[in-house]
DNA sequence: ATGCGTGCAAAGGCTTTGCATCGTC
DNA sequence: GACGATGCAAAGCCTTTGCACGCAT
């Protein structure tokens, strides 16, 4: 995504376009998997952008509130990870060896939500599905 | 589950049967949904069992290590929840209104894991599926 | 008797917040 | 110029840990 698009995005949501905010969104847009606040912080340092970790958190909070970013609690890591909200329904495949996260785009439970809705009388608004396992290189090292 | 069974369970795993440990297991066995360490702590106080919160955590850790208990990170709550390990594959339906957790026993993604295994060359060892929505009573109050 | 279990207090890690200052609109 | 954004430091929350004491086997 280009810089003007990001600015446009922020404007639409009523958020100011600061260099910090844009850089955070830019980093997230370029990642195809969720990352922790600290990783964003470190990437910004690499990019020679001076920022405070609490500012990262505050921006992530606002961006999540405006639905530009999604905040996730995946197992296997005890902190939150964040990703750019592509408005695509996604699942994750997490390697228990190296903690690498892969995004999966297809969803096997379309019909399941409806089934549960009728069974429980809940209104289902979403779901979270993560797969756990070992990636090819961790499989080699373990066996 | 009866007290002797719990003791037997602990013994088999090489764990001493202290009154604390047995009470924690007993509480978890009786719950049909996962709860936080603090809730266990509070229930024990109600039962007039004096215990320190860190002891609760330490016991949960050992019990999870021995696979008698499962430690879960569900979204919507920023702390861990624990449940007795019934050796049943389970999913959860979490009410976004009142945070109530319902356990679901059927699993819609049996074949999906295999599909992903062949697609990604990962070795899949498990998955986590949670549904989110609003329970009947929260539906009423919101609408 | 030995080693695991416990209480207490303190530390740890991630995240949030208060306050004064700075930057964007 | 107004109000949101930021840095810094401190606090908050959940969880873990060190150490001395107590209890189950």
CSV table of N, CA, C and O in Angstrom, one decimal, chain A residues 64-142:
chain,number,residue,atom,x,y,z
A,64,UNK,N,-6.6,-0.3,16.3
A,64,UNK,CA,-7.5,-1.4,16.5
A,64,UNK,C,-8.9,-1.0,16.8
A,64,UNK,O,-9.9,-1.6,16.3
A,65,UNK,N,-9.1,0.1,17.5
A,65,UNK,CA,-10.4,0.7,17.8
A,65,UNK,C,-11.1,1.1,16.5
A,65,UNK,O,-12.3,0.9,16.3
A,66,UNK,N,-10.3,1.6,15.5
A,66,UNK,CA,-10.8,2.0,14.3
A,66,UNK,C,-10.9,0.9,13.2
A,66,UNK,O,-11.1,1.2,12.0
A,67,UNK,N,-10.5,-0.3,13.7
A,67,UNK,CA,-10.6,-1.4,12.8
A,67,UNK,C,-9.6,-1.4,11.7
A,67,UNK,O,-9.8,-2.1,10.7
A,68,UNK,N,-8.5,-0.6,11.8
A,68,UNK,CA,-7.5,-0.7,10.8
A,68,UNK,C,-6.5,-1.8,11.1
A,68,UNK,O,-5.8,-2.2,10.3
A,69,UNK,N,-6.5,-2.2,12.4
A,69,UNK,CA,-5.6,-3.2,12.8
A,69,UNK,C,-6.3,-4.2,13.7
A,69,UNK,O,-7.3,-3.8,14.3
A,70,UNK,N,-5.9,-5.4,13.7
A,70,UNK,CA,-6.5,-6.4,14.6
A,70,UNK,C,-5.5,-6.9,15.6
A,70,UNK,O,-4.3,-7.1,15.4
A,71,UNK,N,-6.0,-7.0,16.9
A,71,UNK,CA,-5.2,-7.4,18.0
A,71,UNK,C,-5.5,-8.8,18.3
A,71,UNK,O,-6.7,-9.2,18.6
A,72,UNK,N,-4.5,-9.7,18.4
A,72,UNK,CA,-4.8,-11.1,18.5
A,72,UNK,C,-4.1,-11.7,19.7
A,72,UNK,O,-2.9,-11.3,20.0
A,73,UNK,N,-4.7,-12.6,20.4
A,73,UNK,CA,-4.0,-13.4,21.5
A,73,UNK,C,-3.9,-14.8,21.0
A,73,UNK,O,-4.8,-15.6,21.1
A,74,UNK,N,-2.7,-15.1,20.5
A,74,UNK,CA,-2.5,-16.5,20.0
A,74,UNK,C,-1.8,-17.3,21.1
A,74,UNK,O,-1.0,-16.7,21.9
A,75,UNK,N,-2.1,-18.5,21.2
A,75,UNK,CA,-1.4,-19.4,22.2
A,75,UNK,C,0.0,-19.5,21.9
A,75,UNK,O,0.4,-19.4,20.7
A,76,UNK,N,0.8,-19.9,22.8
A,76,UNK,CA,2.2,-20.2,22.6
A,76,UNK,C,3.1,-18.9,22.7
A,76,UNK,O,4.3,-19.0,22.8
A,77,UNK,N,2.4,-17.8,22.8
A,77,UNK,CA,3.1,-16.6,23.1
A,77,UNK,C,2.2,-15.9,24.1
A,77,UNK,O,1.0,-15.9,24.0
A,78,UNK,N,2.9,-15.3,25.1
A,78,UNK,CA,2.0,-14.7,26.1
A,78,UNK,C,1.9,-13.2,26.0
A,78,UNK,O,1.6,-12.5,26.9
A,79,UNK,N,2.0,-12.7,24.8
A,79,UNK,CA,1.7,-11.3,24.6
A,79,UNK,C,0.9,-11.2,23.3
A,79,UNK,O,0.7,-12.1,22.5
A,80,UNK,N,0.3,-10.0,23.2
A,80,UNK,CA,-0.6,-9.8,22.0
A,80,UNK,C,0.3,-9.6,20.7
A,80,UNK,O,1.4,-9.1,20.8
A,81,UNK,N,-0.3,-10.0,19.6
A,81,UNK,CA,0.2,-9.7,18.3
A,81,UNK,C,-0.8,-8.9,17.5
A,81,UNK,O,-2.0,-9.0,17.7
A,82,UNK,N,-0.3,-8.1,16.6
A,82,UNK,CA,-1.1,-7.2,15.8
A,82,UNK,C,-0.9,-7.4,14.3
A,82,UNK,O,0.2,-7.7,13.9
A,83,UNK,N,-1.9,-7.2,13.6
A,83,UNK,CA,-1.8,-7.3,12.1
A,83,UNK,C,-2.7,-6.3,11.4
A,83,UNK,O,-3.7,-5.9,12.0
A,84,UNK,N,-2.3,-5.9,10.2
A,84,UNK,CA,-3.1,-5.0,9.4
A,84,UNK,C,-4.4,-5.7,9.1
A,84,UNK,O,-4.4,-6.9,8.7
A,85,UNK,N,-5.5,-5.0,9.2
A,85,UNK,CA,-6.8,-5.6,9.0
A,85,UNK,C,-7.1,-5.6,7.5
A,85,UNK,O,-7.5,-4.6,7.0
A,86,UNK,N,-6.9,-6.7,6.8
A,86,UNK,CA,-7.2,-6.7,5.4
A,86,UNK,C,-8.6,-7.1,5.1
A,86,UNK,O,-9.0,-7.3,3.9
A,87,UNK,N,-9.4,-7.1,6.1
A,87,UNK,CA,-10.8,-7.4,5.9
A,87,UNK,C,-11.0,-8.8,5.3
A,87,UNK,O,-12.0,-9.0,4.6
A,88,UNK,N,-10.0,-9.6,5.5
A,88,UNK,CA,-10.1,-11.0,5.0
A,88,UNK,C,-10.2,-11.9,6.2
A,88,UNK,O,-9.4,-11.6,7.2
A,89,UNK,N,-11.0,-12.8,6.1
A,89,UNK,CA,-11.1,-13.8,7.2
A,89,UNK,C,-9.9,-14.7,7.1
A,89,UNK,O,-9.6,-15.3,6.1
A,90,UNK,N,-9.1,-14.8,8.2
A,90,UNK,CA,-7.9,-15.6,8.2
A,90,UNK,C,-7.7,-16.5,9.4
A,90,UNK,O,-8.2,-16.2,10.4
A,91,UNK,N,-6.9,-17.5,9.1
A,91,UNK,CA,-6.5,-18.4,10.2
A,91,UNK,C,-5.0,-18.4,10.3
A,91,UNK,O,-4.3,-18.0,9.3
A,92,UNK,N,-4.5,-19.0,11.3
A,92,UNK,CA,-3.0,-19.1,11.5
A,92,UNK,C,-2.5,-20.5,11.7
A,92,UNK,O,-3.2,-21.3,12.4
A,93,UNK,N,-1.3,-20.7,11.2
A,93,UNK,CA,-0.6,-21.9,11.5
A,93,UNK,C,0.7,-21.6,12.2
A,93,UNK,O,1.5,-20.9,11.7
A,94,UNK,N,0.7,-22.0,13.4
A,94,UNK,CA,1.8,-21.6,14.3
A,94,UNK,C,2.8,-22.7,14.5
A,94,UNK,O,2.4,-23.8,15.0
A,95,UNK,N,4.1,-22.5,14.3
A,95,UNK,CA,5.1,-23.5,14.5
A,95,UNK,C,5.5,-23.5,15.9
A,95,UNK,O,5.9,-22.5,16.5
A,96,UNK,N,5.3,-24.7,16.6
A,96,UNK,CA,5.6,-24.8,18.0
A,96,UNK,C,7.1,-24.8,18.2
A,96,UNK,O,7.6,-24.6,19.3
A,97,UNK,N,7.9,-25.0,17.1
A,97,UNK,CA,9.3,-25.0,17.3
A,97,UNK,C,9.9,-23.6,17.3
A,97,UNK,O,10.4,-23.1,18.3
A,98,UNK,N,9.7,-23.0,16.1
A,98,UNK,CA,10.4,-21.7,16.0
A,98,UNK,C,9.4,-20.5,16.1
A,98,UNK,O,9.8,-19.3,16.0
A,99,UNK,N,8.1,-20.8,16.4
A,99,UNK,CA,7.1,-19.8,16.7
A,99,UNK,C,6.7,-19.0,15.5
A,99,UNK,O,6.0,-17.9,15.6
A,100,UNK,N,7.2,-19.4,14.3
A,100,UNK,CA,6.8,-18.7,13.1
A,100,UNK,C,5.3,-18.8,12.9
A,100,UNK,O,4.7,-19.8,13.2
A,101,UNK,N,4.7,-17.7,12.4
A,101,UNK,CA,3.3,-17.7,12.1
A,101,UNK,C,3.0,-17.6,10.7
A,101,UNK,O,3.5,-16.7,10.0
A,102,UNK,N,2.2,-18.5,10.2
A,102,UNK,CA,1.8,-18.5,8.8
A,102,UNK,C,0.3,-18.2,8.7
A,102,UNK,O,-0.5,-18.7,9.5
A,103,UNK,N,-0.1,-17.4,7.7
A,103,UNK,CA,-1.5,-17.1,7.6
A,103,UNK,C,-2.1,-18.0,6.6
A,103,UNK,O,-1.6,-18.3,5.6
A,104,UNK,N,-3.3,-18.5,6.9
A,104,UNK,CA,-4.1,-19.4,6.0
A,104,UNK,C,-5.3,-18.6,5.6
A,104,UNK,O,-6.0,-18.0,6.4
A,105,UNK,N,-5.6,-18.7,4.3
A,105,UNK,CA,-6.7,-17.9,3.8
A,105,UNK,C,-8.0,-18.6,3.7
A,105,UNK,O,-9.1,-18.0,3.7
A,106,UNK,N,-8.0,-19.9,3.6
A,106,UNK,CA,-9.2,-20.6,3.5
A,106,UNK,C,-9.8,-21.0,4.9
A,106,UNK,O,-9.1,-21.1,5.8
A,107,UNK,N,-11.1,-21.1,4.9
A,107,UNK,CA,-11.8,-21.3,6.2
A,107,UNK,C,-12.8,-22.5,6.0
A,107,UNK,O,-13.6,-22.5,5.2
A,108,UNK,N,-12.5,-23.5,6.8
A,108,UNK,CA,-13.3,-24.7,6.7
A,108,UNK,C,-14.6,-24.8,7.5
A,108,UNK,O,-15.3,-25.8,7.5
A,109,UNK,N,-15.0,-23.7,8.1
A,109,UNK,CA,-16.1,-23.8,9.0
A,109,UNK,C,-17.2,-22.9,8.7
A,109,UNK,O,-17.9,-22.4,9.6
A,110,UNK,N,-17.4,-22.6,7.4
A,110,UNK,CA,-18.5,-21.8,7.0
A,110,UNK,C,-19.9,-22.2,7.6
A,110,UNK,O,-20.6,-21.4,8.3
A,111,UNK,N,-20.2,-23.4,7.4
A,111,UNK,CA,-21.5,-23.9,7.8
A,111,UNK,C,-21.6,-24.1,9.3
A,111,UNK,O,-22.7,-24.1,9.9
A,112,UNK,N,-20.5,-24.3,9.9
A,112,UNK,CA,-20.5,-24.7,11.4
A,112,UNK,C,-21.1,-23.6,12.2
A,112,UNK,O,-21.8,-23.9,13.2
A,113,UNK,N,-20.8,-22.4,11.9
A,113,UNK,CA,-21.3,-21.3,12.7
A,113,UNK,C,-22.8,-21.3,12.7
A,113,UNK,O,-23.5,-21.1,13.8
A,114,UNK,N,-23.4,-21.5,11.6
A,114,UNK,CA,-24.9,-21.5,11.5
A,114,UNK,C,-25.4,-22.7,12.3
A,114,UNK,O,-26.4,-22.5,13.0
A,115,UNK,N,-24.8,-23.8,12.2
A,115,UNK,CA,-25.2,-25.0,13.0
A,115,UNK,C,-25.2,-24.7,14.5
A,115,UNK,O,-26.2,-24.9,15.2
A,116,UNK,N,-24.2,-24.0,14.9
A,116,UNK,CA,-24.1,-23.7,16.4
A,116,UNK,C,-25.1,-22.6,16.7
A,116,UNK,O,-25.7,-22.7,17.8
A,117,UNK,N,-25.3,-21.7,15.8
A,117,UNK,CA,-26.3,-20.7,16.1
A,117,UNK,C,-27.7,-21.3,16.4
A,117,UNK,O,-28.4,-21.0,17.3
A,118,UNK,N,-28.1,-22.3,15.5
A,118,UNK,CA,-29.4,-22.9,15.7
A,118,UNK,C,-29.4,-23.8,16.9
A,118,UNK,O,-30.4,-23.9,17.6
A,119,UNK,N,-28.3,-24.4,17.2
A,119,UNK,CA,-28.2,-25.3,18.4
A,119,UNK,C,-28.2,-24.6,19.7
A,119,UNK,O,-28.8,-25.0,20.7
A,120,UNK,N,-27.6,-23.4,19.8
A,120,UNK,CA,-27.4,-22.7,21.1
A,120,UNK,C,-28.2,-21.5,21.2
A,120,UNK,O,-28.3,-20.9,22.3
A,121,UNK,N,-28.8,-21.0,20.1
A,121,UNK,CA,-29.5,-19.7,20.2
A,121,UNK,C,-28.6,-18.5,20.5
A,121,UNK,O,-29.1,-17.5,20.9
A,122,UNK,N,-27.3,-18.7,20.3
A,122,UNK,CA,-26.4,-17.6,20.4
A,122,UNK,C,-26.4,-16.9,19.0
A,122,UNK,O,-26.7,-17.5,18.0
A,123,UNK,N,-26.1,-15.6,19.0
A,123,UNK,CA,-25.8,-14.9,17.8
A,123,UNK,C,-24.2,-15.0,17.6
A,123,UNK,O,-23.5,-14.3,18.3
A,124,UNK,N,-23.8,-15.7,16.6
A,124,UNK,CA,-22.4,-15.9,16.4
A,124,UNK,C,-21.9,-14.7,15.5
A,124,UNK,O,-22.4,-14.4,14.5
A,125,UNK,N,-20.8,-14.0,16.0
A,125,UNK,CA,-20.3,-12.9,15.2
A,125,UNK,C,-18.9,-13.2,14.6
A,125,UNK,O,-18.4,-12.4,13.8
A,126,UNK,N,-18.3,-14.3,15.0
A,126,UNK,CA,-17.0,-14.6,14.5
A,126,UNK,C,-16.4,-15.8,15.1
A,126,UNK,O,-17.0,-16.3,16.0
A,127,UNK,N,-15.2,-16.1,14.7
A,127,UNK,CA,-14.5,-17.2,15.3
A,127,UNK,C,-13.0,-17.1,15.1
A,127,UNK,O,-12.6,-16.2,14.3
A,128,UNK,N,-12.3,-17.9,15.8
A,128,UNK,CA,-10.8,-17.8,15.7
A,128,UNK,C,-10.4,-19.3,15.6
A,128,UNK,O,-10.8,-20.1,16.4
A,129,UNK,N,-9.6,-19.5,14.6
A,129,UNK,CA,-9.1,-20.9,14.4
A,129,UNK,C,-7.6,-20.8,14.2
A,129,UNK,O,-7.1,-20.2,13.3
A,130,UNK,N,-6.8,-21.5,15.1
A,130,UNK,CA,-5.4,-21.6,14.9
A,130,UNK,C,-5.0,-23.0,14.8
A,130,UNK,O,-5.5,-23.8,15.6
A,131,UNK,N,-4.1,-23.3,13.9
A,131,UNK,CA,-3.5,-24.6,13.9
A,131,UNK,C,-2.1,-24.6,14.5
A,131,UNK,O,-1.4,-23.6,14.3
A,132,UNK,N,-1.7,-25.7,15.2
A,132,UNK,CA,-0.4,-25.8,15.8
A,132,UNK,C,0.4,-27.0,15.2
A,132,UNK,O,-0.2,-28.0,15.0
A,133,UNK,N,1.6,-26.8,15.0
A,133,UNK,CA,2.4,-27.9,14.5
A,133,UNK,C,3.9,-27.6,14.4
A,133,UNK,O,4.4,-26.7,15.1
A,134,UNK,N,4.6,-28.3,13.5
A,134,UNK,CA,6.0,-28.0,13.3
A,134,UNK,C,6.2,-27.8,11.8
A,134,UNK,O,5.8,-28.6,11.0
A,135,UNK,N,7.0,-26.8,11.5
A,135,UNK,CA,7.3,-26.4,10.1
A,135,UNK,C,8.3,-27.4,9.6
A,135,UNK,O,9.0,-28.1,10.4
A,136,UNK,N,8.5,-27.4,8.3
A,136,UNK,CA,9.4,-28.4,7.7
A,136,UNK,C,10.8,-28.3,8.3
A,136,UNK,O,11.4,-29.4,8.6
A,137,UNK,N,11.4,-27.2,8.6
A,137,UNK,CA,12.7,-27.1,9.1
A,137,UNK,C,12.8,-27.6,10.5
A,137,UNK,O,13.7,-28.2,11.0
A,138,UNK,N,11.8,-27.3,11.3
A,138,UNK,CA,11.7,-27.7,12.7
A,138,UNK,C,11.5,-29.2,12.8
A,138,UNK,O,12.0,-29.9,13.7
A,139,UNK,N,10.8,-29.8,11.8
A,139,UNK,CA,10.6,-31.2,11.7
A,139,UNK,C,11.9,-31.9,11.6
A,139,UNK,O,12.2,-32.9,12.2
A,140,UNK,N,12.7,-31.4,10.7
A,140,UNK,CA,14.1,-32.0,10.5
A,140,UNK,C,14.9,-32.0,11.8
A,140,UNK,O,15.5,-33.0,12.2
A,141,UNK,N,15.0,-30.8,12.4
A,141,UNK,CA,15.8,-30.7,13.6
A,141,UNK,C,15.4,-31.5,14.8
A,141,UNK,O,16.2,-31.9,15.6
A,142,UNK,N,14.1,-31.8,14.8
A,142,UNK,CA,13.6,-32.6,16.0
A,142,UNK,C,13.8,-34.1,15.8
A,142,UNK,O,13.8,-34.8,16.8
